[in-house]
Coordinates of C-alpha atoms in Angstrom, one line a residue:
M1 CA 158.1 96.1 197.8
L2 CA 159.0 93.3 200.2
L3 CA 159.2 89.8 198.5
E4 CA 160.5 87.5 201.0
L5 CA 161.5 86.9 204.5
F6 CA 163.7 84.2 205.9
I7 CA 164.4 83.8 209.6
D8 CA 166.6 81.6 211.1
N9 CA 166.7 80.7 215.0
F10 CA 165.0 83.8 216.1
V11 CA 163.3 83.7 219.3
I12 CA 160.6 80.6 218.9
I13 CA 160.9 80.6 215.0
K14 CA 163.3 77.5 214.3
R15 CA 163.3 78.5 210.6
D16 CA 160.5 80.1 208.4
H17 CA 160.5 81.3 204.7
I18 CA 157.7 83.7 204.2
F19 CA 156.7 85.0 200.8
F20 CA 154.6 88.0 200.3
E21 CA 153.2 89.4 197.2
D22 CA 152.2 92.8 195.7
G23 CA 148.6 94.5 197.0
F24 CA 147.3 93.2 200.3
N25 CA 149.1 90.8 202.5
V26 CA 147.4 89.6 205.7
L27 CA 148.9 87.9 208.8
T28 CA 146.8 86.0 211.3
G29 CA 146.6 83.6 213.9
E30 CA 145.7 82.9 217.6
T31 CA 147.0 85.1 220.3
G32 CA 150.7 84.5 221.2
S33 CA 151.3 82.5 218.0
G34 CA 154.4 84.8 216.9
K35 CA 152.7 87.5 215.0
S36 CA 154.7 90.1 216.7
I37 CA 158.1 88.1 216.1
I38 CA 157.5 88.3 212.1
F39 CA 157.3 92.1 212.4
E40 CA 160.5 92.2 215.1
A41 CA 162.1 90.3 212.2
I42 CA 161.2 92.7 209.8
N43 CA 162.2 95.6 211.8
L44 CA 165.8 94.1 212.5
A45 CA 166.0 94.0 208.6
L46 CA 165.6 97.5 208.6
G47 CA 168.0 98.6 211.2
Q48 CA 166.6 97.8 214.8
R49 CA 169.8 97.2 217.0
A50 CA 169.6 93.4 217.7
D51 CA 168.9 92.1 221.2
R52 CA 171.0 88.8 222.0
D53 CA 168.3 87.6 224.3
T54 CA 166.3 87.0 221.0
I55 CA 168.6 84.2 219.8
G56 CA 166.8 81.0 219.5
R57 CA 167.6 77.8 221.3
F58 CA 168.1 76.0 217.9
A59 CA 171.7 77.3 217.0
D60 CA 174.1 79.5 217.8
K61 CA 173.2 82.5 215.8
T62 CA 170.2 84.2 214.2
I63 CA 169.9 85.2 210.4
I64 CA 167.6 87.1 209.2
E65 CA 167.0 88.0 205.5
A66 CA 164.7 90.3 203.6
V67 CA 164.6 90.6 199.8
F68 CA 163.1 93.8 198.1
D69 CA 162.2 94.1 194.6
L70 CA 162.9 97.9 194.0
D71 CA 161.5 100.6 191.4
G72 CA 163.9 102.3 189.2
E73 CA 163.8 105.4 191.2
T74 CA 164.4 103.6 194.7
R75 CA 167.1 101.9 193.2
D76 CA 168.8 105.1 191.8
I77 CA 168.7 106.4 195.4
L78 CA 170.4 103.4 196.9
E79 CA 173.2 103.3 194.5
D80 CA 174.0 106.9 195.7
Y81 CA 174.7 105.0 199.0
G82 CA 177.3 102.5 197.1
I83 CA 175.0 99.9 196.8
A84 CA 175.6 97.6 193.9
F85 CA 173.1 95.7 191.8
D86 CA 173.2 92.9 189.3
D87 CA 170.9 93.2 186.1
N88 CA 167.8 92.8 188.4
N89 CA 166.5 95.3 190.8
K90 CA 166.4 92.9 193.8
L91 CA 167.8 94.1 197.2
I92 CA 169.0 91.7 199.7
I93 CA 169.5 92.7 203.3
T94 CA 171.3 89.9 205.6
R95 CA 171.8 90.2 209.3
S96 CA 173.7 87.6 211.2
F97 CA 174.1 87.9 215.1
G98 CA 175.2 85.6 217.6
K99 CA 176.5 85.9 221.3
K100 CA 180.1 87.1 220.2
S101 CA 179.7 88.7 216.8
S102 CA 177.2 90.2 214.1
S103 CA 177.5 91.4 210.6
I104 CA 175.2 93.1 208.5
R105 CA 175.1 92.6 204.4
V106 CA 173.4 94.7 201.8
N107 CA 173.5 92.7 198.4
G108 CA 176.6 91.3 199.7
R109 CA 178.4 94.3 201.0
I110 CA 179.1 95.0 204.6
V111 CA 177.3 98.1 206.1
T112 CA 177.1 99.7 209.2
L113 CA 173.7 99.9 211.3
S114 CA 173.5 103.3 210.6
S115 CA 173.8 103.1 206.7
L116 CA 171.1 100.1 207.0
R117 CA 168.8 102.6 208.6
E118 CA 169.2 105.4 206.3
I119 CA 168.7 102.7 203.3
S120 CA 165.5 101.2 204.8
L121 CA 163.9 104.7 205.0
N122 CA 163.3 104.3 201.1
L123 CA 161.8 100.6 201.6
I124 CA 159.0 100.5 204.1
D125 CA 156.9 102.5 206.6
I126 CA 156.1 100.6 209.7
Y127 CA 152.7 102.0 211.6
R128 CA 152.4 100.5 215.1
Q129 CA 152.7 101.9 218.6
G130 CA 155.7 103.2 219.1
D131 CA 157.4 103.1 215.9
S132 CA 158.7 106.2 214.1
N133 CA 157.4 107.1 210.5
S134 CA 157.5 109.8 208.1
F135 CA 154.1 111.1 209.2
M136 CA 155.1 111.2 212.8
N137 CA 158.5 112.8 212.1
P138 CA 157.9 116.8 212.5
S139 CA 161.0 117.4 210.3
N140 CA 159.3 115.9 207.2
Y141 CA 156.5 118.1 207.5
L142 CA 157.4 120.7 205.2
R143 CA 158.4 118.3 202.5
L144 CA 154.9 116.5 203.0
I145 CA 153.3 120.0 202.3
D146 CA 155.4 120.9 199.6
E147 CA 154.7 117.4 197.9
F148 CA 151.1 117.6 198.1
T149 CA 149.4 118.4 195.1
K150 CA 152.8 118.9 193.5
D151 CA 153.0 122.4 191.7
R152 CA 155.6 123.9 189.5
E153 CA 156.0 127.3 191.5
S154 CA 156.4 125.8 194.8
K155 CA 159.5 124.0 193.4
D156 CA 160.6 126.9 191.8
L157 CA 160.4 129.0 194.9
L158 CA 162.6 126.2 196.7
T159 CA 165.0 126.3 194.3
S160 CA 165.6 130.0 194.6
L161 CA 165.5 130.0 198.1
N162 CA 168.1 127.1 198.4
E163 CA 170.3 129.3 196.2
L164 CA 169.8 132.4 198.1
H165 CA 170.6 130.7 201.3
K166 CA 173.8 129.0 200.2
K167 CA 174.9 132.6 199.2
K168 CA 174.1 133.9 202.4
Q169 CA 175.9 131.4 204.3
D170 CA 179.0 131.9 202.2
L171 CA 178.6 135.7 202.9
V172 CA 177.9 134.9 206.8
R173 CA 181.3 132.8 206.9
K174 CA 183.4 135.6 204.9
Y175 CA 181.9 138.2 207.5
E176 CA 182.8 136.2 210.4
S177 CA 186.4 135.7 209.1
I178 CA 186.8 139.6 209.0
N179 CA 184.7 140.7 212.0
L180 CA 187.8 141.3 213.8
S181 CA 188.9 144.2 216.1
D182 CA 191.9 146.5 215.2
E183 CA 194.4 144.7 217.0
E184 CA 193.1 141.5 215.8
V185 CA 193.8 142.6 212.3
R186 CA 197.1 143.8 213.2
R187 CA 198.2 140.5 214.7
E188 CA 196.6 138.6 211.7
R189 CA 198.4 140.9 209.1
D190 CA 201.9 140.5 211.2
L191 CA 201.6 136.7 211.1
I192 CA 200.5 136.6 207.3
N193 CA 203.7 139.1 206.2
Y194 CA 206.1 136.7 208.2
Q195 CA 205.0 133.9 206.3
I196 CA 204.8 135.3 203.0
A197 CA 208.4 136.4 203.8
E198 CA 209.3 132.8 204.7
I199 CA 207.8 131.4 201.5
E200 CA 209.3 134.0 199.2
E201 CA 212.8 133.4 200.8
V202 CA 212.7 129.8 199.2
D203 CA 211.6 131.3 195.7
I204 CA 209.2 128.3 195.3
F205 CA 207.9 129.7 192.1
N206 CA 211.2 129.4 190.5
I207 CA 212.4 125.8 192.0
D208 CA 212.6 122.6 190.4
E209 CA 212.5 120.5 193.4
E210 CA 213.5 117.3 191.4
A211 CA 216.3 118.9 189.8
I212 CA 217.6 120.2 193.3
D213 CA 217.2 116.9 194.6
R214 CA 219.1 115.4 191.8
E215 CA 222.3 117.7 192.1
Y216 CA 222.3 117.4 196.0
Q217 CA 222.5 113.3 195.6
K218 CA 225.2 113.7 193.1
L219 CA 227.3 116.0 195.2
N220 CA 226.6 114.1 198.4
S221 CA 227.6 111.0 196.8
L222 CA 230.6 112.2 194.7
T223 CA 233.4 110.1 196.4
S224 CA 231.5 107.0 195.9
I225 CA 230.8 107.9 192.1
I226 CA 234.6 108.4 191.5
N227 CA 235.4 105.2 193.3
S228 CA 233.1 103.2 191.3
T229 CA 234.3 104.8 187.8
E230 CA 237.8 104.3 189.0
K231 CA 236.9 100.5 189.7
I232 CA 235.3 100.3 186.4
K233 CA 238.1 101.7 184.7
E234 CA 240.5 99.3 186.2
L235 CA 238.4 96.3 185.2
L236 CA 238.2 97.5 181.4
D237 CA 241.9 98.2 181.3
S238 CA 244.1 97.6 184.5
S239 CA 247.1 99.7 185.1
E240 CA 249.0 96.7 187.0
F241 CA 251.1 94.6 185.2
G242 CA 249.8 91.0 184.6
Q243 CA 246.4 91.6 186.2
A244 CA 243.7 90.7 183.7
S245 CA 241.3 93.1 182.6
V246 CA 238.4 93.3 179.6
T247 CA 241.0 95.0 177.5
S248 CA 243.8 92.7 177.9
L249 CA 241.3 89.5 177.4
L250 CA 240.0 91.0 174.4
N251 CA 243.5 91.5 172.9
E252 CA 244.4 88.0 173.8
A253 CA 241.2 86.9 172.0
I254 CA 241.9 88.8 168.9
S255 CA 245.4 87.6 168.6
D256 CA 244.5 84.0 169.1
I257 CA 241.7 84.0 166.5
N258 CA 243.5 86.2 163.8
S259 CA 245.6 83.4 162.2
Y260 CA 242.4 81.9 161.4
R261 CA 240.1 84.4 160.1
S262 CA 241.2 83.9 156.3
M263 CA 240.1 80.5 156.3
D264 CA 236.6 80.8 156.9
K265 CA 234.0 83.6 156.6
P266 CA 232.2 83.0 160.0
I267 CA 235.7 83.1 161.9
E268 CA 236.4 86.6 160.0
N269 CA 232.9 88.0 161.3
I270 CA 233.8 86.9 164.8
Y271 CA 237.2 88.5 164.4
E272 CA 235.5 91.4 163.1
S273 CA 233.0 91.7 166.1
L274 CA 236.0 91.5 168.8
I275 CA 237.7 94.1 167.0
S276 CA 234.5 96.3 167.3
I277 CA 234.0 95.2 171.1
G278 CA 237.6 96.3 171.9
D279 CA 237.1 99.7 170.0
Q280 CA 233.7 100.3 172.3
V281 CA 235.6 99.2 175.5
N282 CA 238.0 102.0 174.6
D283 CA 235.5 104.5 173.9
L284 CA 233.8 103.5 177.4
Y285 CA 237.3 103.8 179.1
Q286 CA 237.5 107.3 177.6
D287 CA 234.0 108.3 178.6
L288 CA 234.6 107.2 181.7
D289 CA 237.8 108.9 182.2
S290 CA 236.3 112.2 180.9
Y291 CA 233.3 112.1 183.3
Q292 CA 235.5 111.3 186.1
M293 CA 237.6 114.4 185.2
S294 CA 234.5 116.7 185.1
L295 CA 233.6 115.8 188.8
D296 CA 234.3 118.6 190.8
Q297 CA 233.6 118.4 194.6
D298 CA 232.0 121.8 195.6
P299 CA 231.2 121.8 199.5
E300 CA 229.9 125.5 199.3
R301 CA 227.2 124.0 196.6
L302 CA 226.4 121.2 198.6
Y303 CA 225.9 123.1 201.7
E304 CA 223.4 125.4 199.6
L305 CA 221.5 122.6 198.4
E306 CA 221.5 121.1 201.9
M307 CA 219.9 124.7 203.4
I308 CA 217.5 124.8 200.2
N309 CA 216.2 121.2 201.0
Q310 CA 215.8 122.1 204.9
A311 CA 214.0 125.1 204.0
I312 CA 211.5 123.2 201.7
F313 CA 210.9 120.7 204.1
S314 CA 210.1 123.3 206.8
L315 CA 207.7 124.9 204.5
K316 CA 205.8 121.8 203.9
R317 CA 205.5 120.9 207.7
K318 CA 203.9 124.2 208.0
Y319 CA 202.2 124.9 204.9
G320 CA 201.4 122.0 203.0
S321 CA 202.8 118.5 202.0
S322 CA 203.9 119.6 198.4
L323 CA 205.2 122.7 196.7
V324 CA 201.7 122.9 195.1
D325 CA 200.0 123.1 198.2
I326 CA 202.2 125.6 199.6
K327 CA 201.8 127.6 196.6
E328 CA 198.0 127.8 196.9
Y329 CA 198.3 128.3 200.7
Y330 CA 200.6 131.4 199.3
E331 CA 197.9 132.8 197.2
K332 CA 195.5 132.4 199.8
I333 CA 197.1 134.4 202.3
N334 CA 197.9 137.3 199.9
E335 CA 194.1 137.3 199.0
R336 CA 193.4 137.3 202.9
I337 CA 196.1 140.4 203.1
K338 CA 194.0 142.0 200.4
D339 CA 190.7 141.4 202.6
L340 CA 192.3 142.4 205.8
D341 CA 193.7 145.8 204.0
A342 CA 190.0 146.5 202.7
I343 CA 188.4 145.2 205.8
G344 CA 185.9 148.3 206.4
S345 CA 184.6 148.3 202.8
L346 CA 184.1 144.7 202.6
R347 CA 181.8 144.6 205.8
A348 CA 180.1 147.4 204.2
N349 CA 179.5 145.4 201.2
I350 CA 178.7 142.3 203.1
D351 CA 176.2 144.2 205.2
K352 CA 174.5 145.6 201.8
D353 CA 174.5 142.2 200.2
L354 CA 173.0 140.4 203.2
E355 CA 170.4 143.0 203.6
E356 CA 169.5 142.3 199.9
I357 CA 169.5 138.6 200.3
N358 CA 167.4 138.7 203.2
K359 CA 164.6 141.0 201.5
K360 CA 164.6 138.5 198.6
M361 CA 164.2 135.3 200.8
D362 CA 161.5 137.1 203.0
K363 CA 159.6 138.0 199.9
L364 CA 159.9 134.5 198.2
S365 CA 159.0 133.0 201.8
R366 CA 156.1 134.6 202.0
K367 CA 154.8 133.8 198.6
L368 CA 155.9 129.7 199.6
S369 CA 153.9 130.3 202.9
D370 CA 150.9 131.5 200.9
I371 CA 150.9 128.5 198.7
R372 CA 151.8 126.0 201.7
K373 CA 148.7 127.4 203.6
K374 CA 146.2 126.9 200.6
K375 CA 147.7 123.3 200.1
A376 CA 147.3 122.6 204.0
Y377 CA 143.4 123.7 204.1
I378 CA 142.9 121.1 201.4
L379 CA 145.2 118.4 203.2
Q380 CA 143.3 119.1 206.5
E381 CA 140.4 118.7 204.9
E382 CA 141.2 115.5 203.0
I383 CA 142.8 114.1 206.1
N384 CA 139.7 114.8 208.3
E385 CA 137.1 113.2 206.0
A386 CA 139.6 110.1 206.0
I387 CA 139.9 109.8 209.3
R388 CA 136.0 110.2 210.2
K389 CA 135.5 107.5 207.5
L390 CA 137.7 105.2 209.5
N391 CA 135.5 105.3 212.5
I392 CA 137.5 108.2 214.2
K393 CA 134.2 110.1 214.4
N394 CA 135.3 113.0 216.5
G395 CA 138.9 112.8 215.3
K396 CA 140.1 116.2 214.2
F397 CA 143.4 117.2 212.2
K398 CA 144.8 120.5 211.8
I399 CA 147.9 121.9 210.5
K400 CA 149.6 124.6 212.6
F401 CA 151.8 127.3 211.1
D402 CA 154.5 129.3 212.9
E403 CA 156.7 131.9 211.4
N404 CA 160.4 131.1 212.3
P405 CA 162.3 134.3 212.9
S406 CA 165.2 132.8 211.0
I407 CA 164.8 132.2 207.6
G408 CA 166.4 129.1 206.1
A409 CA 166.6 127.2 202.9
N410 CA 163.2 126.1 203.3
G411 CA 161.7 129.5 204.0
F412 CA 160.4 130.5 207.6
D413 CA 157.6 128.1 208.1
D414 CA 157.5 126.1 211.2
I415 CA 154.9 123.4 210.8
D416 CA 153.2 121.0 213.3
F417 CA 150.5 118.3 212.7
L418 CA 147.9 118.1 215.5
I419 CA 145.2 115.5 216.2
A420 CA 142.6 115.2 218.8
T421 CA 140.6 111.7 218.4
N422 CA 137.9 112.3 221.5
R423 CA 135.2 114.8 221.9
G424 CA 136.4 117.7 224.1
E425 CA 140.0 116.7 223.8
S426 CA 142.6 119.1 223.0
L427 CA 144.6 119.2 220.0
K428 CA 148.1 117.3 220.5
S429 CA 151.0 117.0 218.3
L430 CA 150.8 113.9 216.1
S431 CA 154.2 112.9 217.0
K432 CA 153.1 112.7 220.5
T433 CA 150.0 110.5 220.0
A434 CA 150.4 107.3 221.8
S435 CA 147.3 105.1 221.1
G436 CA 148.6 102.4 218.8
G437 CA 145.3 101.3 217.2
E438 CA 144.0 105.0 216.5
I439 CA 147.6 106.0 215.3
S440 CA 147.6 103.1 212.6
R441 CA 144.3 104.3 211.3
I442 CA 145.4 107.6 211.1
M443 CA 148.6 106.8 209.4
L444 CA 146.1 104.7 206.9
A445 CA 144.3 107.9 206.4
F446 CA 147.4 109.8 205.5
K447 CA 148.9 107.2 203.2
E448 CA 145.4 107.3 201.2
V449 CA 145.7 111.1 200.9
F450 CA 149.5 111.1 200.0
S451 CA 149.2 107.8 197.9
D452 CA 150.3 109.9 194.6
S453 CA 153.4 111.5 196.2
D454 CA 154.8 109.1 198.6
K455 CA 158.0 107.1 197.2
V456 CA 157.8 104.4 199.8
A457 CA 156.3 101.1 198.3
S458 CA 155.6 98.9 201.1
L459 CA 153.6 99.9 204.3
I460 CA 153.1 97.2 207.4
F461 CA 150.0 98.3 209.6
D462 CA 150.1 96.5 213.1
E463 CA 147.1 96.9 215.7
I464 CA 144.9 98.8 212.9
D465 CA 141.7 96.9 213.9
T466 CA 142.1 97.6 217.8
G467 CA 139.0 98.7 219.1
I468 CA 136.9 98.3 215.9
S469 CA 134.4 95.9 214.7
G470 CA 131.2 95.5 212.5
R471 CA 130.7 98.2 209.8
T472 CA 133.9 100.2 210.8
A473 CA 136.0 97.0 210.4
Q474 CA 134.5 96.7 206.9
V475 CA 135.5 100.5 205.9
V476 CA 138.7 100.1 207.2
G477 CA 139.3 96.6 205.3
E478 CA 138.3 98.4 202.1
R479 CA 140.3 101.3 202.5
I480 CA 143.2 99.2 202.7
L481 CA 142.4 97.2 200.0
K482 CA 142.0 100.4 197.6
L483 CA 145.4 101.7 199.0
S484 CA 147.0 98.3 198.0
K485 CA 146.2 99.0 194.4
K486 CA 149.1 101.5 194.7
R487 CA 151.3 100.1 197.4
Q488 CA 152.3 97.0 199.2
I489 CA 150.2 96.5 202.5
I490 CA 151.3 93.9 205.0
A491 CA 149.1 94.0 208.1
I492 CA 148.1 92.1 211.1
S493 CA 144.8 91.7 211.6
H494 CA 142.3 89.8 214.1
L495 CA 139.2 90.8 212.3
A496 CA 137.3 88.6 209.5
Q497 CA 136.1 91.7 207.6
I498 CA 139.8 93.0 207.1
A499 CA 141.6 89.3 206.7
S500 CA 139.1 88.2 204.2
L501 CA 140.3 91.2 201.7
A502 CA 143.8 90.2 201.6
N503 CA 145.0 88.7 198.3
N504 CA 147.7 86.8 200.1
H505 CA 146.9 85.2 203.4
I506 CA 149.6 84.0 206.1
L507 CA 148.5 82.1 208.9
I508 CA 151.1 82.0 211.9
S509 CA 150.5 79.0 214.4
K510 CA 152.8 77.2 217.1
E511 CA 152.9 73.9 218.2
D512 CA 155.4 72.0 220.6
V513 CA 158.0 69.9 219.1
D514 CA 160.1 67.7 221.6
N515 CA 160.8 70.3 224.6
F516 CA 160.4 73.2 222.3
T517 CA 157.7 75.6 221.1
I518 CA 158.0 76.7 217.7
S519 CA 156.0 79.3 215.7
R520 CA 155.7 78.8 211.9
T521 CA 153.7 80.3 208.9
Q522 CA 151.9 79.1 205.9
Q523 CA 150.1 80.5 203.1
I524 CA 146.8 79.2 203.1
E525 CA 143.9 79.3 200.7
G526 CA 140.9 77.2 199.5
K527 CA 139.3 75.3 202.6
N528 CA 142.3 76.1 205.0
R529 CA 141.2 79.9 204.6
I530 CA 137.7 79.4 204.6
Y531 CA 138.6 77.7 208.4
E532 CA 140.8 80.6 209.6
I533 CA 138.1 83.2 208.5
A534 CA 135.5 81.0 210.4
R535 CA 137.6 81.3 213.4
L536 CA 138.2 85.0 213.0
I537 CA 134.3 85.3 213.2
G538 CA 133.1 82.7 215.7
G539 CA 136.4 81.7 217.5
V540 CA 137.7 78.1 218.5
D541 CA 134.5 76.4 217.7
I542 CA 133.7 76.3 214.1
T543 CA 130.1 76.1 213.3
E544 CA 128.2 75.4 210.0
T545 CA 126.7 78.8 210.4
T546 CA 130.4 80.6 210.8
R547 CA 132.0 78.4 208.0
R548 CA 129.1 79.6 205.4
S549 CA 129.5 83.1 207.0
A550 CA 133.3 82.8 205.9
E551 CA 132.7 81.5 202.5
E552 CA 130.3 84.3 201.9
M553 CA 132.8 86.8 203.4
L554 CA 135.4 85.6 201.0
E555 CA 133.3 85.5 197.9
M556 CA 132.3 89.2 198.6
A557 CA 135.9 90.3 198.8
E558 CA 136.8 88.4 195.7
D559 CA 134.1 90.7 194.2
L560 CA 135.8 93.7 195.8
R561 CA 139.4 93.1 194.7
N562 CA 138.1 92.3 191.2
D563 CA 136.1 95.7 191.1

């Protein structure tokens, strides 16, 4: 649910921090006080595109931050988007935008606008004229029907259909890959045979690429290696008379210390060490000499290795970035050759398998469609009853079924939700219904009916009291209150009957400060709330009668909330 909304420098809001509660939250205020701005800020937090004309005049940029408290299931869904959480279930969305730059962060992580929109689908449903929500989107209707009065059989049928549909797609892709003319088969076979021969010429399955590379590097650097070993030999034991070398220096040191070694044990140890080093130097010289003698320049072998390396490079350029990739490609084209050789029988087998899958999917789809139609009948009756109670007396809701000739993972049902709100009016798609006040009440009816299966924790209603008053307003308010026992509700209202039922009342007002008009909010209770309810009842002039009516209305609302 939505816990907090922080707004900084947005339209005529200089800075505001609004706290929402579980249950029923209502926003009231005089016309033009800024109620719609609050909703626009929430919309921005949910992924609406920012309009830089809405940046206020109080600073260079606008900041909007929304804090949500999530249940475990919603948190699991959002973690799949890569959203990180601390040890709590808090989700913080921060949007910042100025004239030249903007940013979106979710729990501190930068995300794109499209990602934010996907994430927000699990957070809030907003019902107002022109806004989209799950019940206004035809692509959701099959899911809504399937989730209504959940049953095991529907779930099992959908699982089976999904598995069969995946197999069907795999078979169709395979069929398309072999749906070739004789000439196309011949050309592809020739190409593959050329590729197989090219790969086999290098004998990639018996090649040690690292060993070849080491041998090539050695032969290619042979002259430098010989020069280096000769230089080291000269350093160890120079062949030139009078030139200092490691051997001559060691011999000189051994000669100098020889006469003293019997005098002191440490000197004798040093002498023995020098003798040992001298032996090691001699051994090293012999090793270098033997290694140098073993080096044999082999131009033919070097050329052969160059050709192998070039061939491997060419294969990598064509068939994969490594020998492992090339081997996988080699296996793949060999399988393809087998398919091409057996193309006739493969086509026949795929046709037979597709026919069998289509029969199974048709059978399962008809079972699923029968279940959906029974559910739809119950749903129709419940929605129709709910909208009549919400004072859409001549409203009529119907679920229309059409059979799609192509069976998909969800069966063959095409479903549309139809609605008529006035007597004599023809049924129209709910997704194309434009009346803001009526659509809010229809959505309230949907939310009541789907309250057990719907996962979205917070609902926002705008214009829900348009065109109603008296007893109807009281009924609408009581329906919202009932729904708020299961979902957080945030609603803008102009009616005392509805506003009095909220457990959290937020008053929106505006005032002139210096040369600016500023909108701000405050949580009201006690006398301030009595005054606001009285204003909603009687207008600007508050009389003793309207004040007492407001008190009575709030007392009745308290009883209803506690019932």
